[in-house]
Amino acid sequence: MNKLVVMKFGGTSVEDAVAINRTAGIVRGRIEKGLTPIVVVSAMAKVTDQLLAAAAAAGRGDRSGALAITARLRSRHKETATVLLVSEEVKQQTQTVVDHTQIAPPELATLLISIDAEFDGLDEVLRGLAAVGELTPRISDMIVSMGERLSSRMIAEAFSQRGLNGVHVDARKCIITDNQHGKAIPDDAMIEARLKEHVLPHASEGRTVVMGGFIGSYVAPNAVADDKIITTTLGRGGSDFTAALVGGGIDAGAIEIWTDVNGIMTTDPRIVPEALRVKTISFEEAAELAYFGAKVLHPATILPAVKKNIPVLVLNSRNPENEGTRIISLAPHCQSPFKSIAAKRKLTIIDVVASRMLMSHGYLKAIFDVFDKHKCAVDMVSTSEVSVSLTVDSNEKLPDIAADLSKLADVKYEGRKALICLVGENIRGQNGISARVFNAIKHVNVRMISQGASEINMSFMIEEDDVEEAIRSLHAEFFASPDPEIFDVEAVKAAR
Ligand code: ADP
Ligand code: ASP
Ligand code: MG
């Protein structure tokens, strides 16, 4: 078999027929190079948000609001399918979308029927939900999975029509997870076995497998048939994770994450438009950036790649010639102190103060037991003799957590906080680096600092409203004269 490459296309890379055509061109390029692509696609841009909004509307009893959203989604998918699958010849002979479906290929008719059937089923669920008024995580996953289920079917069909030998594989057959809806944990061994069964045979026959990202399934212990399979999802942005799981499961030669920017940049280009592309970065550095909020990569993406030492490339589907970012186990030495700056928003700081616990051991354990009980991950911790401050993702369990903590100590919590995280190699070994960081943001109020926990990460907590200002100041301080070995300085010169 040719060398396998997993190619993941995000929402903007499949947002409409034009984007899907571009995607087909990129996949064709890989096949022409002698590679066998396994394609993982997200839902079309914004579809996941809209499905969640429809589910939420139905959950609070707003039946017509929910159905209005799905009506728009239904026509968007049908129109995209039609534009994709009707040949240029037919388009020229006819005037409207409705006209040309009359003389379109049978594959389009089949696809349109199945899109309608899916939306009919969804509407029925939403009507039921609006009547009952209770949205469970399991139903939410079933609803939201529709975005990837539809995009992957449509794209597989479009690939077939364009001579790429597309074949759709329902990702839920391969991505087996536990039953934690909304953030399910994959089962690597099961996934590997399922990929061998459902994906590799197609690949070895030269077909281009297309599967949806983000979605998986939980096999109930007593399941006997496919209809006992329960749909799960891997968490927002989880299609990157699917790509990595597939890449790890089939021992791919590379995992390509195709998105709407040139690669991992020195910070989010929406905040700093002149951010530079990072040419090469280590697995470890990329994982820290992703965990601390760089949306370009889902935080779990790196692990399966590290396990099998598979390079991950972040590439731009709107600018496929650009070489993107290469994430590998050992990145070359960088002269600049940092590679990139990320921000993680929507955090809450919890202050726990207990003078009566002064010097007593077991105090931290008691506090962490509370977080453990509520399955709440802590990002940063800072302690003094009688107080502990912790940061967590803002979540609906906070009042319960605070109630449990208040049995131990006085508790205060405050939301709308953010962590800024600077990532670079050997931060610990660089004298004066903290002074430079905090001097650059001296006008910003810093609530908590963490340095030294990791060699490659320095982070601090500020108000959410200060994020953009802090990032701009830090970027100006640290990326004024970037190392040309690591950063794409040519792009900046060309833009001038
Ligand atoms: P996709 O839909 O392709 O998965 P995402 O929207 O999830 O794309 O991620 C791409 C976005 O991530 C970019 O448009 C950019 O605004 C944002 N981003 C945040 N931090 C970074 C960074 N350090 N480098 C590149 N992009 C970043
Ligand atoms: N469609 C999902 C989301 O928007 C997964 C992804 O795009 O990665 O979160
Ligand atoms: Mg994403």
Coordinates of N, CA and C in Angstrom, one line a residue, residues 203-300:
A203 N -8.4 1.6 1.9 CA -7.2 2.3 1.6 C -6.3 1.4 0.7
S204 N -6.2 0.1 1.1 CA -5.3 -0.8 0.3 C -5.9 -1.0 -1.1
E205 N -7.1 -0.7 -1.3 CA -7.7 -0.8 -2.7 C -7.6 0.5 -3.4
G206 N -7.0 1.5 -2.8 CA -6.8 2.8 -3.5 C -8.0 3.7 -3.4
R207 N -8.9 3.4 -2.5 CA -10.0 4.3 -2.3 C -9.7 5.4 -1.3
T208 N -10.3 6.6 -1.4 CA -10.1 7.7 -0.5 C -11.2 7.7 0.6
V209 N -10.8 7.2 1.7 CA -11.8 7.1 2.8 C -12.1 8.6 3.3
V210 N -13.4 8.9 3.5 CA -13.7 10.2 4.1 C -14.6 9.8 5.4
M211 N -14.1 10.4 6.5 CA -14.9 10.1 7.7 C -15.1 11.4 8.5
G212 N -16.1 11.5 9.3 CA -16.4 12.7 10.1 C -15.5 12.7 11.3
G213 N -15.0 14.0 11.6 CA -14.2 14.1 12.9 C -15.2 14.2 14.0
F214 N -14.7 14.4 15.2 CA -15.4 14.8 16.4 C -16.4 13.8 17.0
I215 N -16.9 12.9 16.1 CA -17.9 12.0 16.6 C -17.4 10.6 16.9
G216 N -18.0 9.9 17.8 CA -17.6 8.5 18.1 C -18.8 7.7 18.6
S217 N -18.5 6.6 19.2 CA -19.6 5.9 19.8 C -19.2 5.1 21.0
Y218 N -20.2 4.9 21.8 CA -20.0 4.1 23.0 C -20.8 2.8 22.8
V219 N -20.1 1.7 23.0 CA -20.8 0.4 22.8 C -21.2 -0.1 24.2
A220 N -22.5 -0.1 24.4 CA -23.0 -0.5 25.7 C -22.6 -2.0 25.9
P221 N -22.3 -2.3 27.1 CA -21.8 -3.7 27.4 C -22.7 -4.8 26.8
N222 N -24.0 -4.5 26.8 CA -24.9 -5.6 26.3 C -25.3 -5.4 24.9
A223 N -24.6 -4.5 24.1 CA -25.0 -4.2 22.8 C -24.9 -5.5 21.9
V224 N -25.9 -5.7 21.1 CA -25.7 -6.9 20.1 C -25.8 -6.4 18.7
A225 N -26.5 -5.3 18.4 CA -26.6 -4.8 17.1 C -26.2 -3.4 17.0
D226 N -26.0 -2.9 15.7 CA -25.6 -1.5 15.5 C -26.5 -0.5 16.2
D227 N -27.8 -0.8 16.3 CA -28.7 0.2 16.8 C -28.6 0.4 18.3
K228 N -27.7 -0.4 18.9 CA -27.4 -0.2 20.3 C -26.2 0.7 20.5
I229 N -25.7 1.1 19.4 CA -24.5 2.0 19.4 C -25.0 3.4 19.8
I230 N -24.3 4.0 20.8 CA -24.7 5.3 21.3 C -23.7 6.4 20.8
T231 N -24.2 7.4 20.2 CA -23.3 8.4 19.6 C -22.7 9.3 20.7
T232 N -21.4 9.5 20.6 CA -20.6 10.4 21.6 C -19.9 11.4 20.8
T233 N -19.4 12.4 21.5 CA -18.5 13.4 20.8 C -17.2 13.6 21.7
L234 N -16.2 14.1 21.0 CA -14.9 14.2 21.7 C -14.6 15.6 22.3
G235 N -15.6 16.5 22.2 CA -15.4 17.9 22.7 C -15.2 18.8 21.6
R236 N -15.5 20.1 21.8 CA -15.4 21.1 20.8 C -14.0 21.1 20.2
G237 N -14.0 21.3 18.8 CA -12.7 21.3 18.1 C -12.1 19.9 18.0
G238 N -12.9 18.9 18.3 CA -12.4 17.5 18.4 C -12.0 16.8 17.1
S239 N -12.3 17.4 16.0 CA -11.9 16.7 14.7 C -10.4 16.6 14.6
D240 N -9.7 17.5 15.1 CA -8.2 17.3 15.1 C -7.8 16.1 15.9
F241 N -8.5 15.9 17.0 CA -8.3 14.7 17.8 C -8.6 13.4 17.0
T242 N -9.7 13.4 16.3 CA -10.0 12.2 15.5 C -8.9 12.0 14.5
A243 N -8.4 13.0 13.9 CA -7.3 12.8 12.9 C -6.1 12.2 13.5
A244 N -5.8 12.6 14.8 CA -4.6 12.1 15.4 C -4.9 10.6 15.8
L245 N -6.1 10.3 16.3 CA -6.5 8.9 16.7 C -6.4 8.0 15.5
V246 N -6.9 8.5 14.3 CA -6.8 7.7 13.1 C -5.3 7.5 12.7
G247 N -4.6 8.6 12.7 CA -3.2 8.6 12.3 C -2.4 7.6 13.2
G248 N -2.6 7.6 14.5 CA -2.0 6.7 15.5 C -2.4 5.3 15.2
G249 N -3.7 5.1 15.0 CA -4.3 3.8 14.8 C -3.9 3.1 13.5
I250 N -3.5 3.8 12.5 CA -3.1 3.1 11.3 C -1.6 3.3 11.0
D251 N -0.9 3.9 11.9 CA 0.5 4.2 11.7 C 0.8 5.0 10.5
A252 N 0.1 6.1 10.4 CA 0.2 7.0 9.2 C 1.6 7.6 9.1
G253 N 2.0 8.0 8.0 CA 3.4 8.6 7.8 C 3.3 10.1 8.3
A254 N 2.1 10.7 8.2 CA 2.0 12.1 8.7 C 0.5 12.4 8.9
I255 N 0.3 13.3 9.8 CA -1.1 13.8 10.1 C -1.1 15.3 9.7
E256 N -2.0 15.6 8.7 CA -2.1 17.0 8.2 C -3.3 17.6 8.7
I257 N -3.2 18.8 9.4 CA -4.4 19.5 9.9 C -4.5 20.7 9.0
W258 N -5.5 20.7 8.1 CA -5.7 21.8 7.2 C -6.7 22.8 7.8
T259 N -6.3 24.0 7.9 CA -7.2 25.0 8.5 C -7.2 26.3 7.7
D260 N -7.5 27.4 8.4 CA -7.7 28.7 7.7 C -6.5 29.7 8.0
V261 N -5.4 29.2 8.6 CA -4.3 30.1 8.8 C -3.0 29.3 8.3
N262 N -1.9 30.0 8.1 CA -0.7 29.3 7.5 C 0.0 28.3 8.4
G263 N -0.5 28.1 9.6 CA 0.2 27.2 10.5 C 0.0 27.7 11.9
I264 N 0.8 27.1 12.8 CA 0.8 27.7 14.2 C 1.6 29.0 14.1
M265 N 1.0 30.0 14.6 CA 1.6 31.4 14.5 C 2.1 31.8 15.9
T266 N 2.9 32.9 15.9 CA 3.5 33.4 17.2 C 2.4 33.8 18.2
T267 N 1.2 34.1 17.7 CA 0.0 34.2 18.5 C -1.2 34.2 17.6
D268 N -2.4 34.2 18.2 CA -3.6 34.2 17.4 C -3.6 35.4 16.4
P269 N -3.5 35.2 15.1 CA -3.5 36.3 14.2 C -4.7 37.2 14.2
R270 N -5.8 36.7 14.9 CA -7.0 37.6 15.0 C -6.7 38.7 16.0
I271 N -5.7 38.5 16.9 CA -5.3 39.5 17.9 C -4.2 40.3 17.4
V272 N -3.2 39.6 16.8 CA -2.0 40.3 16.2 C -1.9 39.9 14.8
P273 N -2.4 40.7 13.8 CA -2.4 40.3 12.4 C -1.0 40.1 11.9
E274 N 0.0 40.7 12.5 CA 1.4 40.5 11.9 C 2.1 39.3 12.6
A275 N 1.3 38.5 13.3 CA 1.9 37.3 13.9 C 2.6 36.5 12.8
L276 N 3.7 35.8 13.2 CA 4.6 35.1 12.3 C 4.3 33.6 12.3
R277 N 4.4 32.9 11.2 CA 4.3 31.5 11.2 C 5.5 30.8 11.9
V278 N 5.2 29.9 12.7 CA 6.3 29.1 13.3 C 6.6 27.9 12.4
K279 N 7.8 27.8 11.9 CA 8.1 26.8 10.9 C 8.1 25.4 11.5
T280 N 8.8 25.3 12.7 CA 8.9 24.0 13.3 C 8.7 24.1 14.8
I281 N 8.0 23.2 15.4 CA 7.8 23.3 16.9 C 7.8 21.9 17.4
S282 N 8.2 21.7 18.7 CA 8.2 20.3 19.2 C 6.8 19.9 19.7
F283 N 6.6 18.6 19.8 CA 5.3 18.1 20.2 C 4.9 18.7 21.6
E284 N 6.0 18.7 22.4 CA 5.7 19.2 23.8 C 5.3 20.7 23.8
E285 N 5.9 21.5 23.0 CA 5.6 22.9 22.9 C 4.2 23.1 22.3
A286 N 3.9 22.3 21.3 CA 2.6 22.5 20.6 C 1.5 22.0 21.6
A287 N 1.8 21.0 22.4 CA 0.7 20.5 23.3 C 0.5 21.6 24.4
E288 N 1.5 22.2 24.9 CA 1.3 23.3 25.9 C 0.4 24.4 25.3
L289 N 0.8 24.8 24.1 CA 0.0 25.9 23.4 C -1.4 25.5 23.2
A290 N -1.7 24.3 22.8 CA -3.0 23.9 22.6 C -3.8 23.8 23.9
Y291 N -3.1 23.3 24.9 CA -3.8 23.2 26.2 C -4.2 24.6 26.7
F292 N -3.2 25.5 26.5 CA -3.5 26.9 27.0 C -4.2 27.8 26.0
G293 N -4.9 27.2 25.2 CA -5.9 28.0 24.4 C -5.6 28.3 23.0
A294 N -4.5 27.9 22.4 CA -4.3 28.1 20.9 C -5.3 27.3 20.1
K295 N -6.3 27.9 19.7 CA -7.5 27.1 19.1 C -7.1 26.3 17.9
V296 N -6.0 26.7 17.3 CA -5.6 26.1 16.0 C -5.4 24.6 16.1
L297 N -5.2 24.1 17.3 CA -5.1 22.6 17.5 C -5.8 22.2 18.8
H298 N -6.6 21.1 18.7 CA -7.2 20.6 19.9 C -6.2 20.0 20.8
P299 N -6.3 20.3 22.1 CA -5.2 19.9 23.0 C -4.8 18.4 23.0
A300 N -5.8 17.5 22.7 CA -5.5 16.1 22.7 C -4.8 15.6 21.5

